[in-house]
GROMACS .gro file of C-alpha atoms in nm:
model
  246
    1ALA     CA    1  15.262  18.975  10.438
    2GLU     CA    2  15.116  19.318  10.385
    3GLY     CA    3  14.748  19.390  10.333
    4LYS     CA    4  14.466  19.623  10.416
    5ARG     CA    5  14.401  19.468  10.759
    6VAL     CA    6  14.722  19.270  10.812
    7GLU     CA    7  14.953  19.326  11.110
    8LYS     CA    8  15.280  19.157  11.207
    9SER     CA    9  15.147  19.032  11.542
   10TYR     CA   10  14.817  18.993  11.723
   11ARG     CA   11  14.939  19.250  11.974
   12ASP     CA   12  14.974  19.507  11.695
   13PHE     CA   13  14.639  19.409  11.545
   14TYR     CA   14  14.464  19.432  11.882
   15ALA     CA   15  14.621  19.771  11.958
   16LYS     CA   16  14.509  19.908  11.622
   17TYR     CA   17  14.157  19.766  11.590
   18SER     CA   18  14.022  19.662  11.931
   19GLY     CA   19  13.846  19.997  11.972
   20GLU     CA   20  13.657  19.958  11.642
   21LYS     CA   21  13.379  19.722  11.746
   22GLY     CA   22  13.121  19.598  11.501
   23ALA     CA   23  12.749  19.536  11.551
   24SER     CA   24  12.631  19.406  11.888
   25ASP     CA   25  12.392  19.141  11.756
   26VAL     CA   26  12.518  18.787  11.703
   27ILE     CA   27  12.554  18.693  11.334
   28THR     CA   28  12.497  18.320  11.282
   29LEU     CA   29  12.553  18.104  10.977
   30THR     CA   30  12.432  17.746  10.995
   31ALA     CA   31  12.619  17.467  10.820
   32GLU     CA   32  12.347  17.447  10.556
   33GLN     CA   33  12.385  17.820  10.486
   34ILE     CA   34  12.764  17.786  10.464
   35MET     CA   35  12.732  17.505  10.211
   36GLY     CA   36  12.425  17.658  10.043
   37ASP     CA   37  12.355  18.020   9.952
   38ASN     CA   38  12.670  18.150  10.122
   39PHE     CA   39  12.909  17.896   9.970
   40VAL     CA   40  13.185  18.038   9.748
   41GLU     CA   41  13.431  17.759   9.666
   42LYS     CA   42  13.641  17.474   9.800
   43SER     CA   43  13.971  17.315   9.706
   44ASP     CA   44  13.964  16.985   9.519
   45ASN     CA   45  14.117  16.797   9.813
   46ALA     CA   46  13.863  16.914  10.073
   47GLN     CA   47  13.599  16.645  10.131
   48LEU     CA   48  13.297  16.842  10.253
   49THR     CA   49  12.941  16.716  10.287
   50ILE     CA   50  12.621  16.799  10.470
   51ALA     CA   51  12.560  16.499  10.694
   52ASP     CA   52  12.431  16.371  11.028
   53VAL     CA   53  12.714  16.368  11.282
   54GLY     CA   54  12.716  16.303  11.655
   55GLY     CA   55  12.339  16.308  11.688
   56GLU     CA   56  12.301  16.637  11.497
   57SER     CA   57  12.155  16.654  11.147
   58GLY     CA   58  12.246  16.887  10.863
   59VAL     CA   59  12.598  16.975  10.975
   60LEU     CA   60  12.909  17.048  10.767
   61ASN     CA   61  13.127  16.737  10.784
   62TRP     CA   62  13.492  16.782  10.684
   63GLU     CA   63  13.573  16.417  10.628
   64ASN     CA   64  13.948  16.440  10.563
   65GLN     CA   65  14.227  16.645  10.719
   66GLU     CA   66  14.324  16.887  10.445
   67GLY     CA   67  14.201  17.144  10.199
   68SER     CA   68  14.013  17.473  10.220
   69PHE     CA   69  13.670  17.622  10.166
   70SER     CA   70  13.526  17.972  10.147
   71PHE     CA   71  13.188  18.122  10.231
   72LYS     CA   72  13.023  18.464  10.251
   73VAL     CA   73  12.936  18.649  10.571
   74ASP     CA   74  12.723  18.962  10.549
   75VAL     CA   75  12.802  19.217  10.820
   76PRO     CA   76  12.580  19.521  10.891
   77GLN     CA   77  12.856  19.728  11.054
   78ALA     CA   78  13.230  19.730  10.990
   79GLY     CA   79  13.454  19.656  11.284
   80THR     CA   80  13.594  19.378  11.498
   81TYR     CA   81  13.408  19.062  11.591
   82SER     CA   82  13.501  18.751  11.784
   83VAL     CA   83  13.402  18.410  11.649
   84TYR     CA   84  13.264  18.100  11.815
   85MET     CA   85  13.184  17.768  11.655
   86ASN     CA   86  12.977  17.466  11.749
   87TYR     CA   87  13.202  17.179  11.641
   88TYR     CA   88  13.257  16.804  11.679
   89VAL     CA   89  13.574  16.598  11.641
   90PRO     CA   90  13.485  16.232  11.566
   91ASP     CA   91  13.644  15.930  11.732
   92SER     CA   92  13.789  15.834  11.394
   93SER     CA   93  14.004  16.150  11.384
   94ASN     CA   94  14.371  16.067  11.438
   95THR     CA   95  14.481  16.429  11.467
   96GLY     CA   96  14.562  16.597  11.795
   97ASP     CA   97  14.363  16.916  11.822
   98VAL     CA   98  14.198  17.060  11.511
   99GLN     CA   99  14.411  17.341  11.365
  100PHE     CA  100  14.340  17.574  11.074
  101GLU     CA  101  14.403  17.914  10.921
  102MET     CA  102  14.115  18.159  10.888
  103ASP     CA  103  14.147  18.436  10.630
  104ILE     CA  104  13.910  18.732  10.597
  105ASN     CA  105  13.875  18.867  10.243
  106GLY     CA  106  14.189  18.685  10.134
  107GLU     CA  107  14.401  18.808  10.423
  108CYS     CA  108  14.544  18.629  10.727
  109GLN     CA  109  14.512  18.931  10.953
  110TYR     CA  110  14.786  18.828  11.200
  111PRO     CA  111  15.008  18.518  11.251
  112THR     CA  112  14.791  18.366  11.525
  113ALA     CA  113  14.500  18.351  11.277
  114GLY     CA  114  14.713  18.108  11.077
  115ARG     CA  115  14.711  17.844  11.354
  116ILE     CA  116  14.376  17.861  11.523
  117THR     CA  117  14.323  17.556  11.741
  118LEU     CA  118  14.003  17.383  11.854
  119PRO     CA  119  14.068  17.140  12.139
  120LYS     CA  120  13.946  16.785  12.161
  121ILE     CA  121  13.796  16.647  12.482
  122TRP     CA  122  14.009  16.397  12.670
  123VAL     CA  123  13.906  16.151  12.943
  124ASN     CA  124  14.084  15.893  13.157
  125GLU     CA  125  14.081  15.545  13.010
  126ALA     CA  126  13.844  15.308  13.186
  127ALA     CA  127  13.966  15.190  13.526
  128SER     CA  128  13.828  15.028  13.842
  129ASP     CA  129  13.537  15.164  14.045
  130THR     CA  130  13.777  15.394  14.232
  131GLY     CA  131  13.876  15.557  13.902
  132ILE     CA  132  14.247  15.477  13.945
  133ASP     CA  133  14.393  15.126  13.914
  134MET     CA  134  14.676  15.000  14.135
  135ASP     CA  135  14.959  14.761  14.072
  136THR     CA  136  15.037  14.456  14.291
  137ARG     CA  137  15.234  14.675  14.532
  138GLY     CA  138  14.948  14.919  14.587
  139ASN     CA  139  15.095  15.195  14.374
  140ASP     CA  140  14.861  15.407  14.165
  141ILE     CA  141  14.878  15.342  13.790
  142ARG     CA  142  14.846  15.655  13.581
  143PRO     CA  143  14.557  15.603  13.338
  144GLY     CA  144  14.603  15.670  12.971
  145GLN     CA  145  14.411  15.948  12.799
  146THR     CA  146  14.160  15.886  12.524
  147ALA     CA  147  13.968  16.128  12.304
  148PHE     CA  148  13.597  16.164  12.369
  149ALA     CA  149  13.372  16.276  12.083
  150LYS     CA  150  13.124  16.544  12.187
  151TRP     CA  151  12.975  16.862  12.043
  152GLN     CA  152  13.148  17.170  12.182
  153THR     CA  153  13.082  17.542  12.159
  154GLN     CA  154  13.412  17.730  12.177
  155PRO     CA  155  13.537  18.078  12.084
  156LEU     CA  156  13.849  18.108  11.870
  157LYS     CA  157  14.129  18.180  12.119
  158ASP     CA  158  14.494  18.280  12.129
  159ILE     CA  159  14.684  17.949  12.111
  160ASP     CA  160  14.989  18.116  12.271
  161GLY     CA  161  14.789  18.207  12.581
  162LEU     CA  162  14.906  18.570  12.580
  163TYR     CA  163  14.547  18.698  12.565
  164GLY     CA  164  14.279  18.547  12.785
  165THR     CA  165  13.990  18.685  12.580
  166PRO     CA  166  13.869  18.549  12.244
  167LEU     CA  167  14.051  18.661  11.929
  168ILE     CA  168  13.908  18.950  11.730
  169PHE     CA  169  13.888  18.977  11.351
  170TYR     CA  170  13.806  19.277  11.134
  171PHE     CA  171  13.508  19.248  10.899
  172GLU     CA  172  13.411  19.511  10.643
  173GLN     CA  173  13.054  19.636  10.613
  174GLY     CA  174  12.857  19.422  10.369
  175GLU     CA  175  12.983  19.100  10.214
  176ASN     CA  176  13.299  18.935  10.346
  177ILE     CA  177  13.467  18.615  10.232
  178VAL     CA  178  13.587  18.379  10.506
  179THR     CA  179  13.834  18.107  10.403
  180ILE     CA  180  13.924  17.819  10.633
  181SER     CA  181  14.224  17.608  10.529
  182SER     CA  182  14.386  17.320  10.713
  183GLU     CA  183  14.613  17.018  10.713
  184LYS     CA  184  14.473  16.905  11.050
  185ALA     CA  185  14.100  16.920  11.001
  186GLN     CA  186  13.857  16.623  11.007
  187PHE     CA  187  13.579  16.775  11.214
  188ALA     CA  188  13.217  16.883  11.181
  189ILE     CA  189  13.067  17.233  11.213
  190LYS     CA  190  12.710  17.301  11.318
  191ASP     CA  191  12.729  17.681  11.302
  192PHE     CA  192  12.968  17.976  11.269
  193ASN     CA  193  12.899  18.287  11.475
  194LEU     CA  194  13.026  18.646  11.494
  195TYR     CA  195  12.968  18.819  11.827
  196GLN     CA  196  13.096  19.080  12.072
  197TYR     CA  197  13.271  18.933  12.373
  198GLN     CA  198  13.156  19.074  12.708
  199GLU     CA  199  13.394  19.077  13.004
  200PRO     CA  200  13.245  18.897  13.305
  201GLY     CA  201  13.151  19.108  13.605
  202ASP     CA  202  13.373  19.137  13.910
  203TYR     CA  203  13.348  18.858  14.164
  204GLU     CA  204  13.138  18.944  14.467
  205ALA     CA  205  13.218  18.735  14.773
  206PRO     CA  206  12.919  18.628  14.984
  207SER     CA  207  12.871  18.820  15.305
  208SER     CA  208  12.896  18.655  15.647
  209SER     CA  209  12.517  18.670  15.676
  210ASP     CA  210  12.483  18.495  15.337
  211LEU     CA  211  12.715  18.222  15.455
  212SER     CA  212  12.542  18.177  15.790
  213ALA     CA  213  12.202  18.158  15.618
  214SER     CA  214  12.314  17.884  15.381
  215SER     CA  215  12.291  17.514  15.452
  216GLY     CA  216  12.380  17.195  15.275
  217GLN     CA  217  12.638  16.925  15.269
  218THR     CA  218  13.006  16.901  15.184
  219ILE     CA  219  13.072  16.763  14.837
  220LEU     CA  220  13.422  16.628  14.778
  221LEU     CA  221  13.546  16.628  14.418
  222GLU     CA  222  13.872  16.447  14.348
  223GLY     CA  223  14.082  16.646  14.103
  224GLU     CA  224  14.234  16.334  13.946
  225LEU     CA  225  13.886  16.213  13.846
  226ALA     CA  226  13.794  16.509  13.625
  227ASP     CA  227  13.515  16.410  13.387
  228GLU     CA  228  13.660  16.593  13.085
  229LYS     CA  229  13.985  16.770  12.998
  230SER     CA  230  14.091  17.000  12.716
  231ASP     CA  231  14.435  16.845  12.671
  232ARG     CA  232  14.580  16.495  12.695
  233THR     CA  233  14.865  16.628  12.913
  234LEU     CA  234  14.615  16.689  13.197
  235PHE     CA  235  14.648  16.347  13.356
  236PRO     CA  236  14.620  16.229  13.719
  237THR     CA  237  14.941  16.159  13.906
  238SER     CA  238  15.031  16.021  14.247
  239ASP     CA  239  15.166  16.245  14.526
  240MET     CA  240  15.261  16.082  14.855
  241HIS     CA  241  15.459  16.379  14.988
  242SER     CA  242  15.175  16.555  15.169
  243TYR     CA  243  14.907  16.434  15.409
  244VAL     CA  244  14.654  16.676  15.255
  245THR     CA  245  14.636  16.479  14.930
  246SER     CA  246  14.389  16.192  14.906
   0.00000   0.00000   0.00000
């Protein structure tokens, strides 16, 4: 599709617009603003309410999996912004990850913006005190993975993994219309935020004097007993081939 800010790939979009940054201050819309003064319209099949979800009150609850809705975002300076959302996927959701398209002023600015993905949280199914059950022969039994409902704050990222930094979107100065449409929704939104991503500083290794001055105890964390995971394919497995595994 062709449009004012539409490119054939995120690579092309990034090359063209990444140097045109917008305002530095974070622009936040709460769920009540999205469904209140900033609300534009929704499709008939989108079941949207303001409700109490996951211990938070006054959030936008998308109760079904499909539809679309639009809201206004006022931007003081034209340019690119990244987006992060505070969201919650309920236990009742039978989707995998939440996936949606986000259009700016009626345009899907690049193909990746048509399949933005918000991950669920996954945990090992309940097991024995050791965290991993065994069969009658002493072999580890791989635990199943179950979704865990929890509020998360996540930036919108490149689902293909080609870019390690959050996606950027171009917003015009003044009023913009954001449209979110999905067939894999069923989640809640606490807030919607535009911001400028800052690269983390370079790692600085501690000096030998820093290390010698430190004290404490060794803490052993077993990788297979991770508290939370971003994908159900991250499961513990047994490896008896090396003496260094526990």
